[in-house]
Tab-separated table of C-alpha atoms in Angstrom:
chain	number	residue	atom	x	y	z
T	46	MET	CA	-95.584	-58.676	-9.900
T	47	ALA	CA	-95.006	-55.700	-6.867
T	48	LYS	CA	-97.910	-55.827	-4.699
T	49	PRO	CA	-100.753	-53.376	-6.275
T	50	ILE	CA	-101.503	-49.500	-4.950
T	51	LYS	CA	-105.165	-49.857	-4.325
T	52	VAL	CA	-106.916	-46.612	-5.776
T	53	GLY	CA	-110.371	-45.703	-4.606
T	54	ILE	CA	-112.435	-43.053	-6.174
T	55	VAL	CA	-115.397	-40.730	-4.700
T	56	GLY	CA	-117.316	-39.080	-7.489
T	57	CYS	CA	-118.136	-40.503	-11.048
T	58	GLY	CA	-118.982	-37.534	-12.762
T	59	THR	CA	-117.421	-36.466	-15.847
T	60	VAL	CA	-113.377	-35.978	-14.068
T	61	GLY	CA	-113.925	-39.331	-11.815
T	62	THR	CA	-115.074	-41.481	-15.034
T	63	ALA	CA	-111.960	-40.077	-16.753
T	64	VAL	CA	-109.843	-41.255	-13.807
T	65	VAL	CA	-111.249	-44.433	-13.619
T	66	GLU	CA	-110.606	-44.627	-17.554
T	67	ILE	CA	-107.071	-43.339	-17.426
T	68	LEU	CA	-106.186	-45.920	-14.280
T	69	ILE	CA	-107.820	-48.765	-16.542
T	70	THR	CA	-106.834	-48.216	-19.755
T	71	LYS	CA	-103.465	-47.084	-18.827
T	72	GLN	CA	-102.329	-49.540	-16.198
T	73	LYS	CA	-99.379	-51.612	-18.155
T	74	GLU	CA	-98.303	-47.967	-19.465
T	75	ILE	CA	-98.228	-46.530	-16.084
T	76	LYS	CA	-96.479	-49.778	-14.679
T	77	GLU	CA	-93.542	-49.646	-17.561
T	78	LYS	CA	-93.288	-45.903	-16.987
T	79	SER	CA	-93.373	-45.104	-13.315
T	80	GLY	CA	-92.608	-48.716	-12.130
T	81	VAL	CA	-95.998	-48.766	-10.042
T	82	TYR	CA	-98.648	-50.908	-10.498
T	83	LEU	CA	-101.999	-49.443	-9.454
T	84	GLU	CA	-105.427	-51.038	-9.614
T	85	VAL	CA	-109.127	-49.368	-8.979
T	86	SER	CA	-110.498	-50.533	-5.709
T	87	LYS	CA	-113.789	-49.038	-5.914
T	88	VAL	CA	-115.690	-46.278	-7.115
T	89	ALA	CA	-118.362	-44.631	-5.197
T	90	ALA	CA	-121.218	-42.661	-7.064
T	91	ARG	CA	-124.804	-41.426	-6.017
T	92	ASP	CA	-126.709	-42.521	-9.096
T	93	TRP	CA	-125.017	-45.777	-11.180
T	94	SER	CA	-128.019	-45.496	-13.637
T	95	LYS	CA	-126.593	-42.664	-15.174
T	96	LYS	CA	-125.127	-43.084	-18.178
T	97	ARG	CA	-121.163	-42.343	-18.356
T	98	PHE	CA	-119.035	-42.074	-21.740
T	99	PHE	CA	-116.668	-44.839	-19.894
T	100	ASN	CA	-118.398	-48.032	-18.520
T	101	VAL	CA	-116.913	-48.458	-14.920
T	102	PRO	CA	-116.911	-52.413	-14.401
T	103	GLU	CA	-119.782	-53.602	-11.601
T	104	GLY	CA	-117.548	-55.146	-9.572
T	105	LEU	CA	-115.918	-51.391	-8.858
T	106	ARG	CA	-119.044	-49.654	-8.183
T	107	THR	CA	-120.702	-48.877	-4.914
T	108	THR	CA	-122.643	-46.202	-3.689
T	109	ASP	CA	-120.751	-45.783	0.418
T	110	TRP	CA	-118.058	-43.587	0.065
T	111	LYS	CA	-116.726	-45.673	3.323
T	112	GLU	CA	-116.403	-48.315	1.562
T	113	VAL	CA	-114.182	-46.611	-0.788
T	114	ILE	CA	-112.187	-45.537	1.954
T	115	ASP	CA	-111.717	-48.949	3.839
T	116	SER	CA	-110.509	-50.676	0.682
T	117	SER	CA	-108.114	-48.100	-1.093
T	118	ASP	CA	-104.180	-46.963	-0.310
T	119	ILE	CA	-104.893	-44.069	-2.300
T	120	VAL	CA	-108.340	-41.967	-1.974
T	121	VAL	CA	-109.288	-39.985	-4.639
T	122	GLU	CA	-112.099	-37.623	-3.774
T	123	LEU	CA	-113.987	-36.074	-6.865
T	124	ILE	CA	-117.459	-35.730	-5.789
T	125	GLY	CA	-117.249	-31.842	-5.340
T	126	GLY	CA	-118.718	-29.153	-3.357
T	127	ILE	CA	-118.461	-29.233	0.365
T	128	ASP	CA	-120.024	-31.405	2.914
T	129	ILE	CA	-119.633	-34.795	1.708
T	130	ALA	CA	-116.574	-34.117	0.142
T	131	LYS	CA	-114.954	-32.422	3.405
T	132	ASN	CA	-116.097	-35.363	5.610
T	133	VAL	CA	-114.476	-37.643	2.690
T	134	VAL	CA	-111.365	-36.037	2.993
T	135	ILE	CA	-111.224	-35.771	6.825
T	136	GLU	CA	-112.019	-39.494	7.238
T	137	SER	CA	-109.724	-40.799	4.915
T	138	LEU	CA	-106.718	-38.319	6.265
T	139	ARG	CA	-107.653	-40.087	9.804
T	140	LYS	CA	-107.323	-43.107	9.024
T	141	GLY	CA	-103.961	-42.188	7.681
T	142	LYS	CA	-105.076	-42.688	4.015
T	143	PRO	CA	-103.483	-40.184	1.500
T	144	VAL	CA	-105.944	-38.138	-0.448
T	145	VAL	CA	-105.682	-36.575	-4.309
T	146	THR	CA	-108.593	-34.309	-4.509
T	147	ALA	CA	-109.543	-31.403	-7.281
T	148	ASN	CA	-111.796	-29.693	-5.135
T	149	LYS	CA	-110.804	-26.352	-5.089
T	150	HIS	CA	-113.746	-25.186	-3.264
T	151	LEU	CA	-113.106	-27.426	-0.447
T	152	LEU	CA	-109.355	-26.042	-0.586
T	153	ALA	CA	-110.154	-22.663	-0.656
T	154	GLU	CA	-112.142	-22.518	2.615
T	155	TYR	CA	-110.718	-25.386	4.246
T	156	GLY	CA	-107.345	-25.583	3.084
T	157	LYS	CA	-105.583	-24.540	6.754
T	158	GLU	CA	-108.038	-27.430	8.532
T	159	LEU	CA	-107.586	-30.324	6.136
T	160	ALA	CA	-103.548	-29.530	5.749
T	161	LYS	CA	-103.091	-29.390	9.763
T	162	LEU	CA	-104.922	-32.907	9.662
T	163	ALA	CA	-102.442	-34.227	7.320
T	164	ARG	CA	-99.527	-33.416	9.410
T	165	GLU	CA	-101.447	-34.661	12.311
T	166	PHE	CA	-102.095	-38.336	11.255
T	167	LYS	CA	-98.431	-38.192	9.055
T	168	THR	CA	-100.424	-38.675	5.477
T	169	SER	CA	-100.682	-36.259	2.260
T	170	LEU	CA	-102.645	-34.164	0.522
T	171	LEU	CA	-102.218	-33.381	-3.280
T	172	PHE	CA	-104.638	-31.211	-5.593
T	173	GLU	CA	-102.794	-30.628	-8.795
T	174	GLY	CA	-106.090	-31.110	-10.465
T	175	ALA	CA	-107.431	-28.323	-8.553
T	176	VAL	CA	-106.454	-25.257	-10.412
T	177	GLY	CA	-105.226	-24.997	-13.883
T	178	GLY	CA	-106.986	-28.522	-15.208
T	179	GLY	CA	-103.805	-29.783	-17.041
T	180	ILE	CA	-101.012	-27.134	-16.347
T	181	PRO	CA	-99.257	-28.130	-13.780
T	182	LEU	CA	-99.139	-24.687	-11.673
T	183	VAL	CA	-99.142	-26.586	-8.046
T	184	LYS	CA	-96.316	-28.099	-9.306
T	185	VAL	CA	-94.438	-25.096	-10.486
T	186	LEU	CA	-94.669	-23.298	-7.000
T	187	LYS	CA	-93.953	-26.122	-4.800
T	188	GLU	CA	-91.002	-27.357	-6.551
T	189	THR	CA	-89.751	-25.014	-9.518
T	190	LEU	CA	-90.301	-21.643	-7.831
T	191	VAL	CA	-89.798	-22.874	-4.166
T	192	SER	CA	-86.331	-21.105	-3.854
T	193	ASN	CA	-87.850	-18.132	-5.149
T	194	ARG	CA	-89.798	-15.138	-3.446
T	195	VAL	CA	-93.173	-15.057	-5.633
T	196	ASP	CA	-93.942	-11.523	-5.733
T	197	GLU	CA	-97.082	-11.946	-8.305
T	198	ILE	CA	-99.283	-14.035	-9.773
T	199	LEU	CA	-101.313	-13.036	-12.876
T	200	GLY	CA	-103.886	-15.695	-14.271
T	201	ILE	CA	-106.948	-16.482	-16.307
T	202	LEU	CA	-108.394	-19.315	-14.163
T	203	ASN	CA	-111.568	-19.990	-15.577
T	204	GLY	CA	-112.379	-21.132	-19.118
T	205	THR	CA	-116.123	-20.405	-19.327
T	206	THR	CA	-115.646	-16.487	-18.659
T	207	ASN	CA	-112.573	-16.612	-21.009
T	208	TYR	CA	-114.658	-18.232	-23.611
T	209	ILE	CA	-117.368	-15.902	-23.039
T	210	LEU	CA	-115.062	-12.566	-23.020
T	211	THR	CA	-113.215	-13.868	-26.447
T	212	LYS	CA	-116.798	-14.323	-27.823
T	213	MET	CA	-118.009	-10.684	-27.088
T	214	GLU	CA	-115.176	-9.338	-28.541
T	215	VAL	CA	-114.420	-11.732	-31.386
T	216	ASP	CA	-118.311	-12.156	-32.996
T	217	ASN	CA	-119.813	-9.208	-31.843
T	218	LEU	CA	-121.909	-10.609	-29.228
T	219	PRO	CA	-123.647	-9.490	-26.273
T	220	PHE	CA	-122.855	-11.090	-22.902
T	221	SER	CA	-126.275	-13.053	-22.429
T	222	VAL	CA	-125.902	-14.284	-26.539
T	223	ALA	CA	-121.907	-15.353	-25.891
T	224	LEU	CA	-122.956	-17.076	-22.307
T	225	LYS	CA	-126.072	-18.855	-24.094
T	226	GLU	CA	-123.466	-20.265	-26.652
T	227	ALA	CA	-121.040	-21.482	-24.326
T	228	GLN	CA	-124.073	-23.214	-22.391
T	229	GLU	CA	-124.989	-24.470	-25.842
T	230	LYS	CA	-121.418	-25.839	-26.252
T	231	GLY	CA	-121.333	-27.476	-22.472
T	232	TYR	CA	-118.377	-25.036	-21.367
T	233	ALA	CA	-120.752	-23.625	-18.908
T	234	GLU	CA	-123.199	-25.012	-16.615
T	235	ALA	CA	-127.071	-24.653	-16.460
T	236	ASP	CA	-126.465	-22.260	-13.348
T	237	PRO	CA	-123.303	-20.475	-14.423
T	238	SER	CA	-123.142	-18.402	-11.544
T	239	PHE	CA	-119.942	-19.869	-9.418
T	240	ASP	CA	-118.070	-19.334	-13.110
T	241	VAL	CA	-119.412	-16.114	-14.434
T	242	GLU	CA	-119.503	-13.939	-10.759
T	243	GLY	CA	-115.839	-14.921	-10.301
T	244	VAL	CA	-116.206	-17.420	-7.447
T	245	ASP	CA	-114.264	-20.094	-9.192
T	246	ALA	CA	-111.482	-17.794	-10.353
T	247	ALA	CA	-111.427	-16.860	-6.696
T	248	HIS	CA	-111.010	-20.451	-5.079
T	249	LYS	CA	-108.277	-21.137	-7.861
T	250	ILE	CA	-106.767	-17.755	-6.583
T	251	ALA	CA	-106.792	-18.398	-3.297
T	252	VAL	CA	-105.339	-21.879	-3.234
T	253	LEU	CA	-102.264	-20.613	-5.539
T	254	ALA	CA	-101.551	-17.546	-2.904
T	255	ASN	CA	-101.492	-20.034	0.062
T	256	LEU	CA	-98.724	-22.102	-1.779
T	257	ALA	CA	-96.828	-18.917	-3.098
T	258	PHE	CA	-96.896	-16.892	0.350
T	259	GLY	CA	-96.624	-19.243	2.660
T	260	GLY	CA	-99.875	-19.299	4.828
T	261	PHE	CA	-103.432	-19.373	4.596
T	262	VAL	CA	-106.007	-16.705	2.680
T	263	ASN	CA	-109.191	-16.366	4.402
T	264	PHE	CA	-111.855	-16.899	1.484
T	265	SER	CA	-113.963	-13.947	2.673
T	266	ASP	CA	-110.785	-11.405	2.248
T	267	ILE	CA	-110.838	-11.518	-1.201
T	268	PHE	CA	-112.424	-9.017	-3.690
T	269	ILE	CA	-114.597	-10.869	-6.306
T	270	GLU	CA	-115.915	-9.436	-9.351
T	271	GLY	CA	-117.640	-10.975	-12.121
T	272	ILE	CA	-118.434	-10.474	-15.320
T	273	THR	CA	-121.954	-9.940	-15.668
T	274	ASN	CA	-122.224	-6.080	-16.215
T	275	ILE	CA	-119.481	-6.358	-18.980
T	276	ASP	CA	-120.746	-3.905	-21.882
T	277	LEU	CA	-119.829	-4.797	-25.348
T	278	LEU	CA	-119.090	-1.174	-25.667
T	279	ASP	CA	-116.105	-1.159	-23.503
T	280	ILE	CA	-114.671	-4.278	-24.986
T	281	LYS	CA	-114.727	-2.088	-28.118
T	282	LEU	CA	-113.422	0.954	-26.630
T	283	GLY	CA	-110.644	-1.007	-24.943
T	284	LYS	CA	-109.422	-2.631	-27.538
T	285	GLU	CA	-109.400	0.624	-29.841
T	286	LEU	CA	-107.022	1.962	-26.722
T	287	GLY	CA	-104.642	-1.139	-27.505
T	288	TYR	CA	-106.595	-2.817	-24.517
T	289	ARG	CA	-108.208	-6.712	-24.159
T	290	LEU	CA	-110.656	-7.405	-21.077
T	291	LYS	CA	-109.654	-10.591	-19.711
T	292	LEU	CA	-111.273	-11.964	-15.912
T	293	LEU	CA	-107.984	-11.752	-13.991
T	294	SER	CA	-107.529	-13.446	-10.900
T	295	ILE	CA	-104.581	-11.207	-9.193
T	296	ALA	CA	-102.012	-11.861	-5.978
T	297	LYS	CA	-99.171	-9.393	-5.258
T	298	ARG	CA	-97.027	-9.630	-1.929
T	299	ARG	CA	-96.805	-5.895	-0.694
T	300	ASP	CA	-93.413	-4.369	0.992
T	301	ASN	CA	-95.501	-4.116	4.239
T	302	GLY	CA	-96.236	-7.554	4.495
T	303	GLU	CA	-99.772	-7.477	3.132
T	304	ILE	CA	-100.668	-9.371	0.061
T	305	GLU	CA	-103.285	-8.110	-2.444
T	306	VAL	CA	-106.047	-11.397	-3.781
T	307	ARG	CA	-108.632	-9.737	-6.044
T	308	VAL	CA	-110.343	-11.398	-9.349
T	309	HIS	CA	-112.269	-8.975	-11.519
T	310	PRO	CA	-112.326	-8.306	-15.256
T	311	THR	CA	-109.580	-6.290	-15.971
T	312	PHE	CA	-107.974	-4.590	-19.225
T	313	ILE	CA	-104.671	-5.572	-20.244
T	314	PRO	CA	-102.446	-4.573	-23.190
T	315	PHE	CA	-102.239	-6.434	-26.152
T	316	ASP	CA	-98.218	-7.276	-25.496
T	317	ASN	CA	-98.825	-8.714	-21.913
T	318	PRO	CA	-98.479	-12.362	-22.769
T	319	LEU	CA	-101.680	-13.248	-20.990
T	320	SER	CA	-103.918	-11.267	-23.582
T	321	ASN	CA	-103.219	-13.958	-26.394
T	322	VAL	CA	-105.055	-16.939	-24.533
T	323	ASP	CA	-108.377	-17.029	-25.549
T	324	GLY	CA	-111.504	-19.058	-25.838
T	325	VAL	CA	-111.460	-22.112	-22.976
T	326	PHE	CA	-107.914	-21.688	-22.312
T	327	ASN	CA	-106.262	-20.671	-19.316
T	328	GLY	CA	-102.833	-18.853	-18.529
T	329	ILE	CA	-100.867	-17.629	-15.856
T	330	LEU	CA	-97.995	-15.442	-15.033
T	331	PHE	CA	-95.609	-15.865	-12.430
T	332	LYS	CA	-93.447	-13.346	-11.195
T	333	SER	CA	-90.585	-14.318	-8.596
T	334	ASP	CA	-87.105	-12.616	-7.551
T	335	TYR	CA	-84.537	-14.987	-9.354
T	336	LEU	CA	-86.133	-17.084	-12.488
T	337	GLY	CA	-88.251	-13.627	-12.920
T	338	LYS	CA	-91.482	-13.796	-15.116
T	339	LEU	CA	-92.671	-17.062	-16.008
T	340	LYS	CA	-96.138	-17.924	-18.390
T	341	LEU	CA	-97.738	-21.186	-18.589
T	342	GLN	CA	-100.777	-21.674	-20.412
T	343	GLY	CA	-102.950	-24.572	-21.377
T	344	ALA	CA	-106.117	-26.329	-20.884
T	345	GLY	CA	-107.535	-25.608	-17.639
T	346	ALA	CA	-110.386	-27.571	-17.618
T	347	GLY	CA	-112.142	-30.474	-18.833
T	348	ALA	CA	-112.264	-34.144	-18.128
T	349	TYR	CA	-109.237	-35.363	-19.545
T	350	PRO	CA	-106.586	-32.397	-18.661
T	351	THR	CA	-108.337	-32.561	-14.968
T	352	ALA	CA	-107.960	-36.436	-14.613
T	353	THR	CA	-104.474	-36.459	-16.065
T	354	ALA	CA	-103.077	-33.866	-13.108
T	355	VAL	CA	-105.438	-36.028	-10.826
T	356	VAL	CA	-103.190	-39.439	-12.202
T	357	GLN	CA	-99.863	-37.570	-11.496
T	358	ASP	CA	-100.669	-36.839	-7.899
T	359	ILE	CA	-101.888	-40.727	-7.804
T	360	ILE	CA	-98.543	-41.824	-9.319
T	361	GLN	CA	-96.587	-39.468	-7.110
T	362	LEU	CA	-98.325	-40.997	-3.810
T	363	ALA	CA	-98.001	-44.625	-5.366
T	364	LYS	CA	-94.060	-44.148	-5.716
T	365	GLN	CA	-93.663	-43.191	-2.395
T	366	LEU	CA	-96.178	-46.082	-0.982
T	367	SER	CA	-94.184	-48.590	-3.372
T	368	PHE	CA	-90.668	-47.874	-2.573
T	369	CYS	CA	-90.839	-46.576	1.175
T	370	GLY	CA	-93.971	-47.931	2.678
T	371	LYS	CA	-95.182	-44.410	3.797
T	372	THR	CA	-96.263	-41.294	2.081
T	373	PHE	CA	-93.325	-38.799	2.810
T	374	ASP	CA	-95.121	-35.474	0.313
T	375	ILE	CA	-96.928	-34.493	3.099
T	376	THR	CA	-98.616	-31.567	1.518
T	377	PRO	CA	-97.815	-28.583	-0.188
T	378	LEU	CA	-99.446	-26.041	1.487
T	379	GLY	CA	-97.781	-23.778	3.904
T	380	TRP	CA	-96.027	-25.538	6.834
T	381	ASN	CA	-96.833	-23.160	9.197
T	382	GLU	CA	-100.450	-22.460	9.723
T	383	LYS	CA	-100.378	-18.537	9.947
T	384	THR	CA	-103.131	-16.077	8.003
T	385	LEU	CA	-101.932	-14.140	5.377
T	386	LYS	CA	-103.229	-10.548	5.805
T	387	VAL	CA	-104.875	-9.579	2.737
T	388	ALA	CA	-105.233	-5.924	1.945
T	389	LYS	CA	-108.764	-3.943	2.499
T	390	ASP	CA	-107.695	-1.782	-0.398
T	391	PHE	CA	-105.704	-1.682	-3.528
T	392	TYR	CA	-104.262	-0.018	-6.015
T	393	SER	CA	-104.343	-0.085	-9.616
T	394	ARG	CA	-104.788	2.243	-12.629
T	395	TYR	CA	-108.644	2.674	-13.619
T	396	TYR	CA	-110.980	3.007	-16.921
T	397	LEU	CA	-114.011	5.041	-16.131
T	398	ARG	CA	-116.504	5.623	-19.061
T	399	PHE	CA	-119.549	8.072	-17.958
T	400	ASP	CA	-122.283	8.741	-20.183
T	401	VAL	CA	-123.015	12.418	-20.319
T	402	GLU	CA	-124.739	15.115	-21.886
T	403	ASP	CA	-122.521	17.038	-24.716
T	404	LYS	CA	-122.424	20.365	-22.813
T	405	PRO	CA	-119.660	22.937	-21.927
T	406	GLY	CA	-118.485	22.354	-18.294
T	407	VAL	CA	-118.661	18.405	-17.959
T	408	LEU	CA	-115.265	17.298	-18.334
T	409	TYR	CA	-114.276	20.192	-15.589
T	410	ARG	CA	-116.660	19.157	-12.837
T	411	ILE	CA	-115.563	15.500	-13.222
T	412	ALA	CA	-111.876	16.176	-13.149
T	413	LYS	CA	-112.322	18.305	-10.035
T	414	ILE	CA	-113.925	15.547	-7.930
T	415	LEU	CA	-111.627	12.871	-9.081
T	416	SER	CA	-108.913	15.518	-7.893
T	417	GLU	CA	-110.262	16.242	-4.386
T	418	GLU	CA	-109.594	12.546	-3.799
T	419	GLY	CA	-106.273	12.459	-5.005
T	420	ILE	CA	-106.595	10.687	-8.383
T	421	SER	CA	-104.790	11.613	-11.271
T	422	ILE	CA	-105.987	11.443	-14.620
T	423	ALA	CA	-103.611	9.878	-17.293
T	424	GLY	CA	-105.935	10.516	-20.207
T	425	VAL	CA	-109.359	11.696	-21.694
T	426	LEU	CA	-111.016	10.426	-24.087
T	427	GLN	CA	-114.561	12.057	-25.883
T	428	GLN	CA	-113.000	11.746	-29.898
T	429	GLU	CA	-115.061	11.345	-32.932
T	430	TRP	CA	-114.018	7.701	-33.819
T	431	ILE	CA	-115.782	6.828	-30.506
T	432	PHE	CA	-119.582	7.633	-32.330
T	433	LYS	CA	-119.089	4.771	-34.779
T	434	PHE	CA	-119.728	2.572	-31.642
T	435	LEU	CA	-123.322	4.381	-30.629
T	436	PRO	CA	-126.417	4.349	-32.209
T	437	GLN	CA	-127.228	7.183	-34.262
T	438	SER	CA	-130.184	7.986	-31.853
T	439	SER	CA	-127.926	8.184	-28.956
T	440	GLU	CA	-128.534	11.448	-26.566
T	441	VAL	CA	-125.439	10.923	-24.426
T	442	ILE	CA	-122.160	9.888	-25.543
T	443	PRO	CA	-119.240	8.514	-23.647
T	444	LEU	CA	-116.252	10.057	-22.041
T	445	ILE	CA	-113.317	7.873	-21.193
T	446	ILE	CA	-111.056	8.870	-18.713
T	447	LEU	CA	-107.684	6.800	-17.710
T	448	THR	CA	-106.475	7.733	-14.892
T	449	HIS	CA	-102.561	6.931	-13.060
T	450	LYS	CA	-102.278	4.280	-9.675
T	451	ALA	CA	-104.764	5.522	-7.592
T	452	TYR	CA	-106.347	3.602	-4.140
T	453	GLU	CA	-109.913	1.723	-4.975
T	454	SER	CA	-111.324	3.091	-1.874
T	455	ARG	CA	-110.799	6.960	-3.400
T	456	ILE	CA	-112.477	5.654	-6.890
T	457	LYS	CA	-115.225	4.524	-5.600
T	458	LYS	CA	-115.698	7.220	-3.378
T	459	ALA	CA	-115.342	9.842	-6.081
T	460	LEU	CA	-117.794	7.604	-8.707
T	461	LYS	CA	-120.328	7.740	-5.593
T	462	LYS	CA	-120.220	11.774	-5.853
T	463	LEU	CA	-120.009	11.717	-9.796
T	464	GLU	CA	-123.149	9.611	-9.528
T	465	GLU	CA	-125.038	12.630	-8.302
T	466	LEU	CA	-124.459	14.906	-11.118
T	467	SER	CA	-127.478	15.889	-13.177
T	468	PHE	CA	-125.824	15.780	-16.469
T	469	ILE	CA	-124.097	11.686	-15.965
T	470	LYS	CA	-127.179	9.818	-17.275
T	471	GLU	CA	-126.049	6.226	-16.269
T	472	LYS	CA	-123.841	4.535	-13.550
T	473	PRO	CA	-120.259	5.062	-14.256
T	474	THR	CA	-118.757	2.095	-15.809
T	475	LEU	CA	-115.179	1.092	-14.160
T	476	ILE	CA	-112.883	-1.516	-15.212
T	477	ARG	CA	-109.281	-1.932	-13.619
T	478	VAL	CA	-106.366	-1.842	-15.862
T	479	GLU	CA	-103.261	-3.767	-15.123
T	480	GLU	CA	-100.585	-1.451	-17.375
T	481	GLU	CA	-97.273	-2.986	-17.043
T	482	ARG	CA	-95.885	-4.041	-20.308
T	483	TYR	CA	-93.617	-7.246	-21.191
């Protein structure tokens, strides 16, 4: 029998436990299919008294992550967060140990440093499970599209927020109720801020942008807006107008060499392929010069989808170690260390809702201020069908304006002026619109 490749795992939470389960229960099947013999060496966790859905054998357990590194040919980091995880990955790479991680937070903020370290010590850093769970997004960018110029990425990359928005729309629920249901079903954490504020999705689009555009994004340059302020009324009105609301992660290449990287609630047309990605599922669209448009959809999170992606990376590295004696897939992150220039402003269409007094001259005053900022109006809606969504006692009415493409900075400047008008009774609502149809 071939010498086993020893795999050590740091972190035995939901995903870590699933990885251990797959490696132990599917050991024979993996060997038959891939030709590599994998053996779990050590598994590190902070607390082994905690009940898990798979019983990790006593002999594999440790609380010392350094013991995992020393006993392994491949180190798997699944502890999450930054501090300890970063130390695990750095020490592993410095010892020439290839690393598999699903830690998008770590990669988004320290990917440049870790990629440089992997090259310096001639070892590998793989992370298919960090973005998209069981959807092979990293593989597509580093292999399928490597000969293409990727111009645009649009993605629904967070299952929690997608579930909440779907429940709001389908079941007519306000945000707070939909969030509570997501928590009860285990789709949202007790502290859901990373998800609902868009940070998790931003970590993921940062990693994809790094791969697609050949460099590194400073995470602080990404525009991030979550879904906590989404009003059910706008979801209803958007649907009447032919749109569905999604928390969209966007990365676009500009002709001047800059890129747009942003995360925010976005209206997309019904015929956009992402509009039917519902519940906890993820979906992504790549647009490239030769392949054109490519859509991928599937389970974007959860123990087994993510664990499957992690095991895929483990097998890839194990094959190299078994047949070549070393790993050569150093890292799929950019070979150069350039920092990608992220645009400070971006260009989009907008849905604007103003809660106004119903009196003459309102539309004229609003249109005048928009015009002064160079914003062209594509459509105005103040029709009777809107009233079916309002309480009978309502003293204000919604005025909806759809704009042509405009710069975000101009829109924000105009809204600041408009908020000062006495007949506008609430802060205006702004939702960006990705209009391209497929």
